[in-house]
Amino acid sequence: MPYQITVFGGSQPKPGEPDYQQAYHLGRLIGQAGYTVMTGGYIGAMEAVSRGAAEGGGHVIGVTCDEIEAWRPVKPNPWVCEEIRFPTMRQRLDALIDQCDAALALPGGVGTLTEICLMWNLLLIAAIPPRPLITIGVGWQAVINQLYALNGSYITAAQRQHIHQADDVETAFRQLQEMLTSGKV
């Protein structure tokens, strides 16, 4: 069975914008590797990753929920091959984290930050088995490094080992492949 890779990312990027193109490129790398990609299933980075993965020959799972669609009129993007639907955002987040073999986080806002922090915390307390969690881009690097700088005594070296950082999608994808093939998380 191919690896299932969750990709977190913001809903704002539009086709033609640099962040959309980077998300598309990441999705394509995942699809060409024969992995299954899981996203939130909607617009922005989720759409770009889904499109890239589908066009790269991969299987695309969109994890959607009623609460989001009640909040904003949006439907799953056209590149979703398989939709997994939940009533609540919490159930959606649990599925994106529990059902993946690894997770990558593209630039995003509060929702993406929530996804990163929830997965990181579940890894810290061993509520889920170890797996790669890689943030992509200088934005997440700045947030995490600032967290370490201001609250470092609360975040031990062992806890820091559960999250990895990459400057760009190519580096993140190489890190992902190395971690999956070596079994080192």
PDB file of C-alpha atoms in Angstrom:
ATOM      1  CA  MET A   1       0.000   0.000   0.000  1.00  0.00           C
ATOM      2  CA  PRO A   2       1.443   3.415  -0.914  1.00  0.00           C
ATOM      3  CA  TYR A   3       2.293   5.948   1.737  1.00  0.00           C
ATOM      4  CA  GLN A   4      -0.465   8.419   2.594  1.00  0.00           C
ATOM      5  CA  ILE A   5       0.915  11.927   2.858  1.00  0.00           C
ATOM      6  CA  THR A   6      -1.172  14.683   4.421  1.00  0.00           C
ATOM      7  CA  VAL A   7      -0.475  18.196   3.200  1.00  0.00           C
ATOM      8  CA  PHE A   8      -1.672  21.120   5.295  1.00  0.00           C
ATOM      9  CA  GLY A   9      -1.877  24.589   3.761  1.00  0.00           C
ATOM     10  CA  GLY A  10      -3.878  27.761   3.446  1.00  0.00           C
ATOM     11  CA  SER A  11      -7.006  28.332   1.392  1.00  0.00           C
ATOM     12  CA  GLN A  12      -5.914  31.714  -0.016  1.00  0.00           C
ATOM     13  CA  PRO A  13      -3.485  30.840  -2.878  1.00  0.00           C
ATOM     14  CA  LYS A  14      -4.999  31.260  -6.340  1.00  0.00           C
ATOM     15  CA  PRO A  15      -3.928  29.674  -9.646  1.00  0.00           C
ATOM     16  CA  GLY A  16      -0.908  31.490 -11.075  1.00  0.00           C
ATOM     17  CA  GLU A  17       0.309  32.791  -7.704  1.00  0.00           C
ATOM     18  CA  PRO A  18       3.718  31.585  -6.447  1.00  0.00           C
ATOM     19  CA  ASP A  19       2.294  29.790  -3.372  1.00  0.00           C
ATOM     20  CA  TYR A  20      -0.242  27.968  -5.556  1.00  0.00           C
ATOM     21  CA  GLN A  21       2.496  26.917  -7.976  1.00  0.00           C
ATOM     22  CA  GLN A  22       4.683  25.639  -5.114  1.00  0.00           C
ATOM     23  CA  ALA A  23       1.762  23.640  -3.696  1.00  0.00           C
ATOM     24  CA  TYR A  24       1.057  22.245  -7.168  1.00  0.00           C
ATOM     25  CA  HIS A  25       4.718  21.255  -7.532  1.00  0.00           C
ATOM     26  CA  LEU A  26       4.670  19.494  -4.159  1.00  0.00           C
ATOM     27  CA  GLY A  27       1.512  17.609  -5.108  1.00  0.00           C
ATOM     28  CA  ARG A  28       3.074  16.568  -8.399  1.00  0.00           C
ATOM     29  CA  LEU A  29       6.187  15.249  -6.618  1.00  0.00           C
ATOM     30  CA  ILE A  30       3.981  13.249  -4.247  1.00  0.00           C
ATOM     31  CA  GLY A  31       1.858  11.853  -7.086  1.00  0.00           C
ATOM     32  CA  GLN A  32       4.850  10.947  -9.250  1.00  0.00           C
ATOM     33  CA  ALA A  33       6.368   9.066  -6.298  1.00  0.00           C
ATOM     34  CA  GLY A  34       3.244   6.886  -6.219  1.00  0.00           C
ATOM     35  CA  TYR A  35       2.074   8.178  -2.857  1.00  0.00           C
ATOM     36  CA  THR A  36      -1.500   8.994  -1.924  1.00  0.00           C
ATOM     37  CA  VAL A  37      -2.062  12.607  -0.936  1.00  0.00           C
ATOM     38  CA  MET A  38      -4.604  13.720   1.663  1.00  0.00           C
ATOM     39  CA  THR A  39      -5.660  17.348   1.975  1.00  0.00           C
ATOM     40  CA  GLY A  40      -8.548  19.295   3.427  1.00  0.00           C
ATOM     41  CA  GLY A  41     -10.077  18.882  -0.033  1.00  0.00           C
ATOM     42  CA  TYR A  42     -11.094  22.441  -0.784  1.00  0.00           C
ATOM     43  CA  ILE A  43      -9.466  25.519  -2.364  1.00  0.00           C
ATOM     44  CA  GLY A  44      -6.080  27.247  -2.284  1.00  0.00           C
ATOM     45  CA  ALA A  45      -3.075  25.102  -1.407  1.00  0.00           C
ATOM     46  CA  MET A  46      -5.382  22.104  -0.920  1.00  0.00           C
ATOM     47  CA  GLU A  47      -6.610  22.447  -4.508  1.00  0.00           C
ATOM     48  CA  ALA A  48      -3.115  23.010  -5.892  1.00  0.00           C
ATOM     49  CA  VAL A  49      -1.674  19.962  -4.125  1.00  0.00           C
ATOM     50  CA  SER A  50      -4.648  17.856  -5.228  1.00  0.00           C
ATOM     51  CA  ARG A  51      -4.279  18.978  -8.823  1.00  0.00           C
ATOM     52  CA  GLY A  52      -0.527  18.369  -8.868  1.00  0.00           C
ATOM     53  CA  ALA A  53      -0.890  14.923  -7.314  1.00  0.00           C
ATOM     54  CA  ALA A  54      -3.694  13.912  -9.688  1.00  0.00           C
ATOM     55  CA  GLU A  55      -1.781  15.150 -12.732  1.00  0.00           C
ATOM     56  CA  GLY A  56       1.303  13.346 -11.405  1.00  0.00           C
ATOM     57  CA  GLY A  57      -0.566  10.039 -11.319  1.00  0.00           C
ATOM     58  CA  GLY A  58      -1.322   9.914  -7.598  1.00  0.00           C
ATOM     59  CA  HIS A  59      -4.489   9.156  -5.688  1.00  0.00           C
ATOM     60  CA  VAL A  60      -6.088  12.191  -4.014  1.00  0.00           C
ATOM     61  CA  ILE A  61      -8.167  12.016  -0.843  1.00  0.00           C
ATOM     62  CA  GLY A  62     -10.078  15.108   0.267  1.00  0.00           C
ATOM     63  CA  VAL A  63     -11.079  15.174   3.924  1.00  0.00           C
ATOM     64  CA  THR A  64     -14.048  17.535   4.155  1.00  0.00           C
ATOM     65  CA  CYS A  65     -16.574  18.552   6.784  1.00  0.00           C
ATOM     66  CA  ASP A  66     -20.037  20.008   7.178  1.00  0.00           C
ATOM     67  CA  GLU A  67     -18.872  22.794   9.515  1.00  0.00           C
ATOM     68  CA  ILE A  68     -16.584  24.324   6.891  1.00  0.00           C
ATOM     69  CA  GLU A  69     -19.252  24.182   4.202  1.00  0.00           C
ATOM     70  CA  ALA A  70     -21.772  25.801   6.557  1.00  0.00           C
ATOM     71  CA  TRP A  71     -19.247  28.568   7.303  1.00  0.00           C
ATOM     72  CA  ARG A  72     -18.140  29.212   3.715  1.00  0.00           C
ATOM     73  CA  PRO A  73     -19.840  28.140   0.483  1.00  0.00           C
ATOM     74  CA  VAL A  74     -17.229  25.739  -0.881  1.00  0.00           C
ATOM     75  CA  LYS A  75     -17.232  22.203  -2.251  1.00  0.00           C
ATOM     76  CA  PRO A  76     -14.456  19.639  -2.739  1.00  0.00           C
ATOM     77  CA  ASN A  77     -12.067  20.557  -5.538  1.00  0.00           C
ATOM     78  CA  PRO A  78     -12.369  18.669  -8.850  1.00  0.00           C
ATOM     79  CA  TRP A  79      -9.115  16.724  -8.362  1.00  0.00           C
ATOM     80  CA  VAL A  80     -10.359  14.862  -5.289  1.00  0.00           C
ATOM     81  CA  CYS A  81     -10.692  11.173  -6.252  1.00  0.00           C
ATOM     82  CA  GLU A  82     -12.025  10.048  -2.886  1.00  0.00           C
ATOM     83  CA  GLU A  83     -13.883  12.189  -0.378  1.00  0.00           C
ATOM     84  CA  ILE A  84     -13.957  11.367   3.321  1.00  0.00           C
ATOM     85  CA  ARG A  85     -16.590  13.549   4.995  1.00  0.00           C
ATOM     86  CA  PHE A  86     -17.125  14.359   8.646  1.00  0.00           C
ATOM     87  CA  PRO A  87     -19.654  16.521  10.473  1.00  0.00           C
ATOM     88  CA  THR A  88     -17.073  18.498  12.466  1.00  0.00           C
ATOM     89  CA  MET A  89     -13.724  20.206  11.981  1.00  0.00           C
ATOM     90  CA  ARG A  90     -12.282  18.255  14.907  1.00  0.00           C
ATOM     91  CA  GLN A  91     -13.129  14.935  13.282  1.00  0.00           C
ATOM     92  CA  ARG A  92     -11.627  16.198  10.022  1.00  0.00           C
ATOM     93  CA  LEU A  93      -8.387  17.194  11.766  1.00  0.00           C
ATOM     94  CA  ASP A  94      -8.181  13.840  13.526  1.00  0.00           C
ATOM     95  CA  ALA A  95      -8.545  11.999  10.212  1.00  0.00           C
ATOM     96  CA  LEU A  96      -5.914  14.100   8.442  1.00  0.00           C
ATOM     97  CA  ILE A  97      -3.461  13.340  11.246  1.00  0.00           C
ATOM     98  CA  ASP A  98      -4.410   9.770  12.208  1.00  0.00           C
ATOM     99  CA  GLN A  99      -4.594   8.374   8.684  1.00  0.00           C
ATOM    100  CA  CYS A 100      -1.300   9.718   7.349  1.00  0.00           C
ATOM    101  CA  ASP A 101       2.175   8.236   7.286  1.00  0.00           C
ATOM    102  CA  ALA A 102       3.679  11.745   7.203  1.00  0.00           C
ATOM    103  CA  ALA A 103       2.555  15.367   7.036  1.00  0.00           C
ATOM    104  CA  LEU A 104       3.904  18.409   5.244  1.00  0.00           C
ATOM    105  CA  ALA A 105       2.798  21.950   6.067  1.00  0.00           C
ATOM    106  CA  LEU A 106       2.814  24.624   3.383  1.00  0.00           C
ATOM    107  CA  PRO A 107       2.353  28.313   4.213  1.00  0.00           C
ATOM    108  CA  GLY A 108      -1.016  29.089   5.748  1.00  0.00           C
ATOM    109  CA  GLY A 109      -2.846  30.844   8.527  1.00  0.00           C
ATOM    110  CA  VAL A 110      -4.473  29.954  11.815  1.00  0.00           C
ATOM    111  CA  GLY A 111      -5.970  26.705  10.482  1.00  0.00           C
ATOM    112  CA  THR A 112      -2.611  25.456   9.234  1.00  0.00           C
ATOM    113  CA  LEU A 113      -0.948  26.508  12.489  1.00  0.00           C
ATOM    114  CA  THR A 114      -3.608  24.534  14.376  1.00  0.00           C
ATOM    115  CA  GLU A 115      -2.903  21.454  12.252  1.00  0.00           C
ATOM    116  CA  ILE A 116       0.863  21.714  12.823  1.00  0.00           C
ATOM    117  CA  CYS A 117       0.520  22.241  16.580  1.00  0.00           C
ATOM    118  CA  LEU A 118      -2.059  19.513  17.076  1.00  0.00           C
ATOM    119  CA  MET A 119       0.010  16.935  15.210  1.00  0.00           C
ATOM    120  CA  TRP A 120       3.211  18.017  16.950  1.00  0.00           C
ATOM    121  CA  ASN A 121       1.534  17.701  20.358  1.00  0.00           C
ATOM    122  CA  LEU A 122       0.094  14.277  19.539  1.00  0.00           C
ATOM    123  CA  LEU A 123       3.585  13.161  18.522  1.00  0.00           C
ATOM    124  CA  LEU A 124       5.051  14.583  21.758  1.00  0.00           C
ATOM    125  CA  ILE A 125       2.696  12.669  24.010  1.00  0.00           C
ATOM    126  CA  ALA A 126       2.910   9.501  21.860  1.00  0.00           C
ATOM    127  CA  ALA A 127      -0.828   9.612  21.136  1.00  0.00           C
ATOM    128  CA  ILE A 128       0.083   8.687  17.543  1.00  0.00           C
ATOM    129  CA  PRO A 129       3.020   6.613  16.331  1.00  0.00           C
ATOM    130  CA  PRO A 130       6.115   8.549  15.245  1.00  0.00           C
ATOM    131  CA  ARG A 131       5.945   9.931  11.713  1.00  0.00           C
ATOM    132  CA  PRO A 132       7.469  12.840   9.806  1.00  0.00           C
ATOM    133  CA  LEU A 133       6.061  16.333  10.310  1.00  0.00           C
ATOM    134  CA  ILE A 134       7.801  18.860   8.057  1.00  0.00           C
ATOM    135  CA  THR A 135       7.022  22.561   7.804  1.00  0.00           C
ATOM    136  CA  ILE A 136       7.871  24.353   4.575  1.00  0.00           C
ATOM    137  CA  GLY A 137       9.039  27.923   4.165  1.00  0.00           C
ATOM    138  CA  VAL A 138      10.576  30.784   6.078  1.00  0.00           C
ATOM    139  CA  GLY A 139       7.238  31.749   7.643  1.00  0.00           C
ATOM    140  CA  TRP A 140       6.919  28.547   9.652  1.00  0.00           C
ATOM    141  CA  GLN A 141      10.659  28.610  10.409  1.00  0.00           C
ATOM    142  CA  ALA A 142      10.271  32.099  11.894  1.00  0.00           C
ATOM    143  CA  VAL A 143       7.230  31.068  13.969  1.00  0.00           C
ATOM    144  CA  ILE A 144       8.868  27.923  15.329  1.00  0.00           C
ATOM    145  CA  ASN A 145      12.232  29.574  15.940  1.00  0.00           C
ATOM    146  CA  GLN A 146      10.503  32.444  17.772  1.00  0.00           C
ATOM    147  CA  LEU A 147       8.625  29.899  19.871  1.00  0.00           C
ATOM    148  CA  TYR A 148      11.938  28.282  20.773  1.00  0.00           C
ATOM    149  CA  ALA A 149      13.551  31.670  21.498  1.00  0.00           C
ATOM    150  CA  LEU A 150      10.761  32.926  23.757  1.00  0.00           C
ATOM    151  CA  ASN A 151       9.614  29.661  25.344  1.00  0.00           C
ATOM    152  CA  GLY A 152      12.648  27.435  24.886  1.00  0.00           C
ATOM    153  CA  SER A 153      12.680  26.109  28.417  1.00  0.00           C
ATOM    154  CA  TYR A 154       9.222  24.652  27.805  1.00  0.00           C
ATOM    155  CA  ILE A 155      10.254  22.863  24.609  1.00  0.00           C
ATOM    156  CA  THR A 156      12.974  20.307  25.213  1.00  0.00           C
ATOM    157  CA  ALA A 157      15.456  19.109  22.626  1.00  0.00           C
ATOM    158  CA  ALA A 158      13.616  15.777  22.516  1.00  0.00           C
ATOM    159  CA  GLN A 159      10.336  17.569  21.759  1.00  0.00           C
ATOM    160  CA  ARG A 160      11.993  19.585  18.984  1.00  0.00           C
ATOM    161  CA  GLN A 161      12.979  16.378  17.214  1.00  0.00           C
ATOM    162  CA  HIS A 162       9.336  15.710  16.317  1.00  0.00           C
ATOM    163  CA  ILE A 163       9.146  18.626  13.883  1.00  0.00           C
ATOM    164  CA  HIS A 164      11.394  19.311  10.914  1.00  0.00           C
ATOM    165  CA  GLN A 165      11.824  22.409   8.788  1.00  0.00           C
ATOM    166  CA  ALA A 166      12.536  22.859   5.086  1.00  0.00           C
ATOM    167  CA  ASP A 167      13.133  26.005   3.070  1.00  0.00           C
ATOM    168  CA  ASP A 168      11.191  24.844   0.009  1.00  0.00           C
ATOM    169  CA  VAL A 169       9.068  22.014  -1.389  1.00  0.00           C
ATOM    170  CA  GLU A 170      11.983  20.224  -3.070  1.00  0.00           C
ATOM    171  CA  THR A 171      13.941  20.082   0.188  1.00  0.00           C
ATOM    172  CA  ALA A 172      10.852  19.003   2.122  1.00  0.00           C
ATOM    173  CA  PHE A 173      10.123  16.235  -0.368  1.00  0.00           C
ATOM    174  CA  ARG A 174      13.736  14.968  -0.188  1.00  0.00           C
ATOM    175  CA  GLN A 175      13.536  14.989   3.619  1.00  0.00           C
ATOM    176  CA  LEU A 176      10.233  13.136   3.448  1.00  0.00           C
ATOM    177  CA  GLN A 177      11.616  10.423   1.181  1.00  0.00           C
ATOM    178  CA  GLU A 178      14.719  10.009   3.347  1.00  0.00           C
ATOM    179  CA  MET A 179      12.634   9.685   6.503  1.00  0.00           C
ATOM    180  CA  LEU A 180      10.163   7.232   4.961  1.00  0.00           C
ATOM    181  CA  THR A 181      12.822   4.994   3.444  1.00  0.00           C
ATOM    182  CA  SER A 182      15.173   5.053   6.451  1.00  0.00           C
ATOM    183  CA  GLY A 183      12.438   4.592   9.030  1.00  0.00           C
ATOM    184  CA  LYS A 184      13.931   7.530  10.949  1.00  0.00           C
ATOM    185  CA  VAL A 185      11.372  10.073  12.028  1.00  0.00           C
TER     186      VAL A 185
END
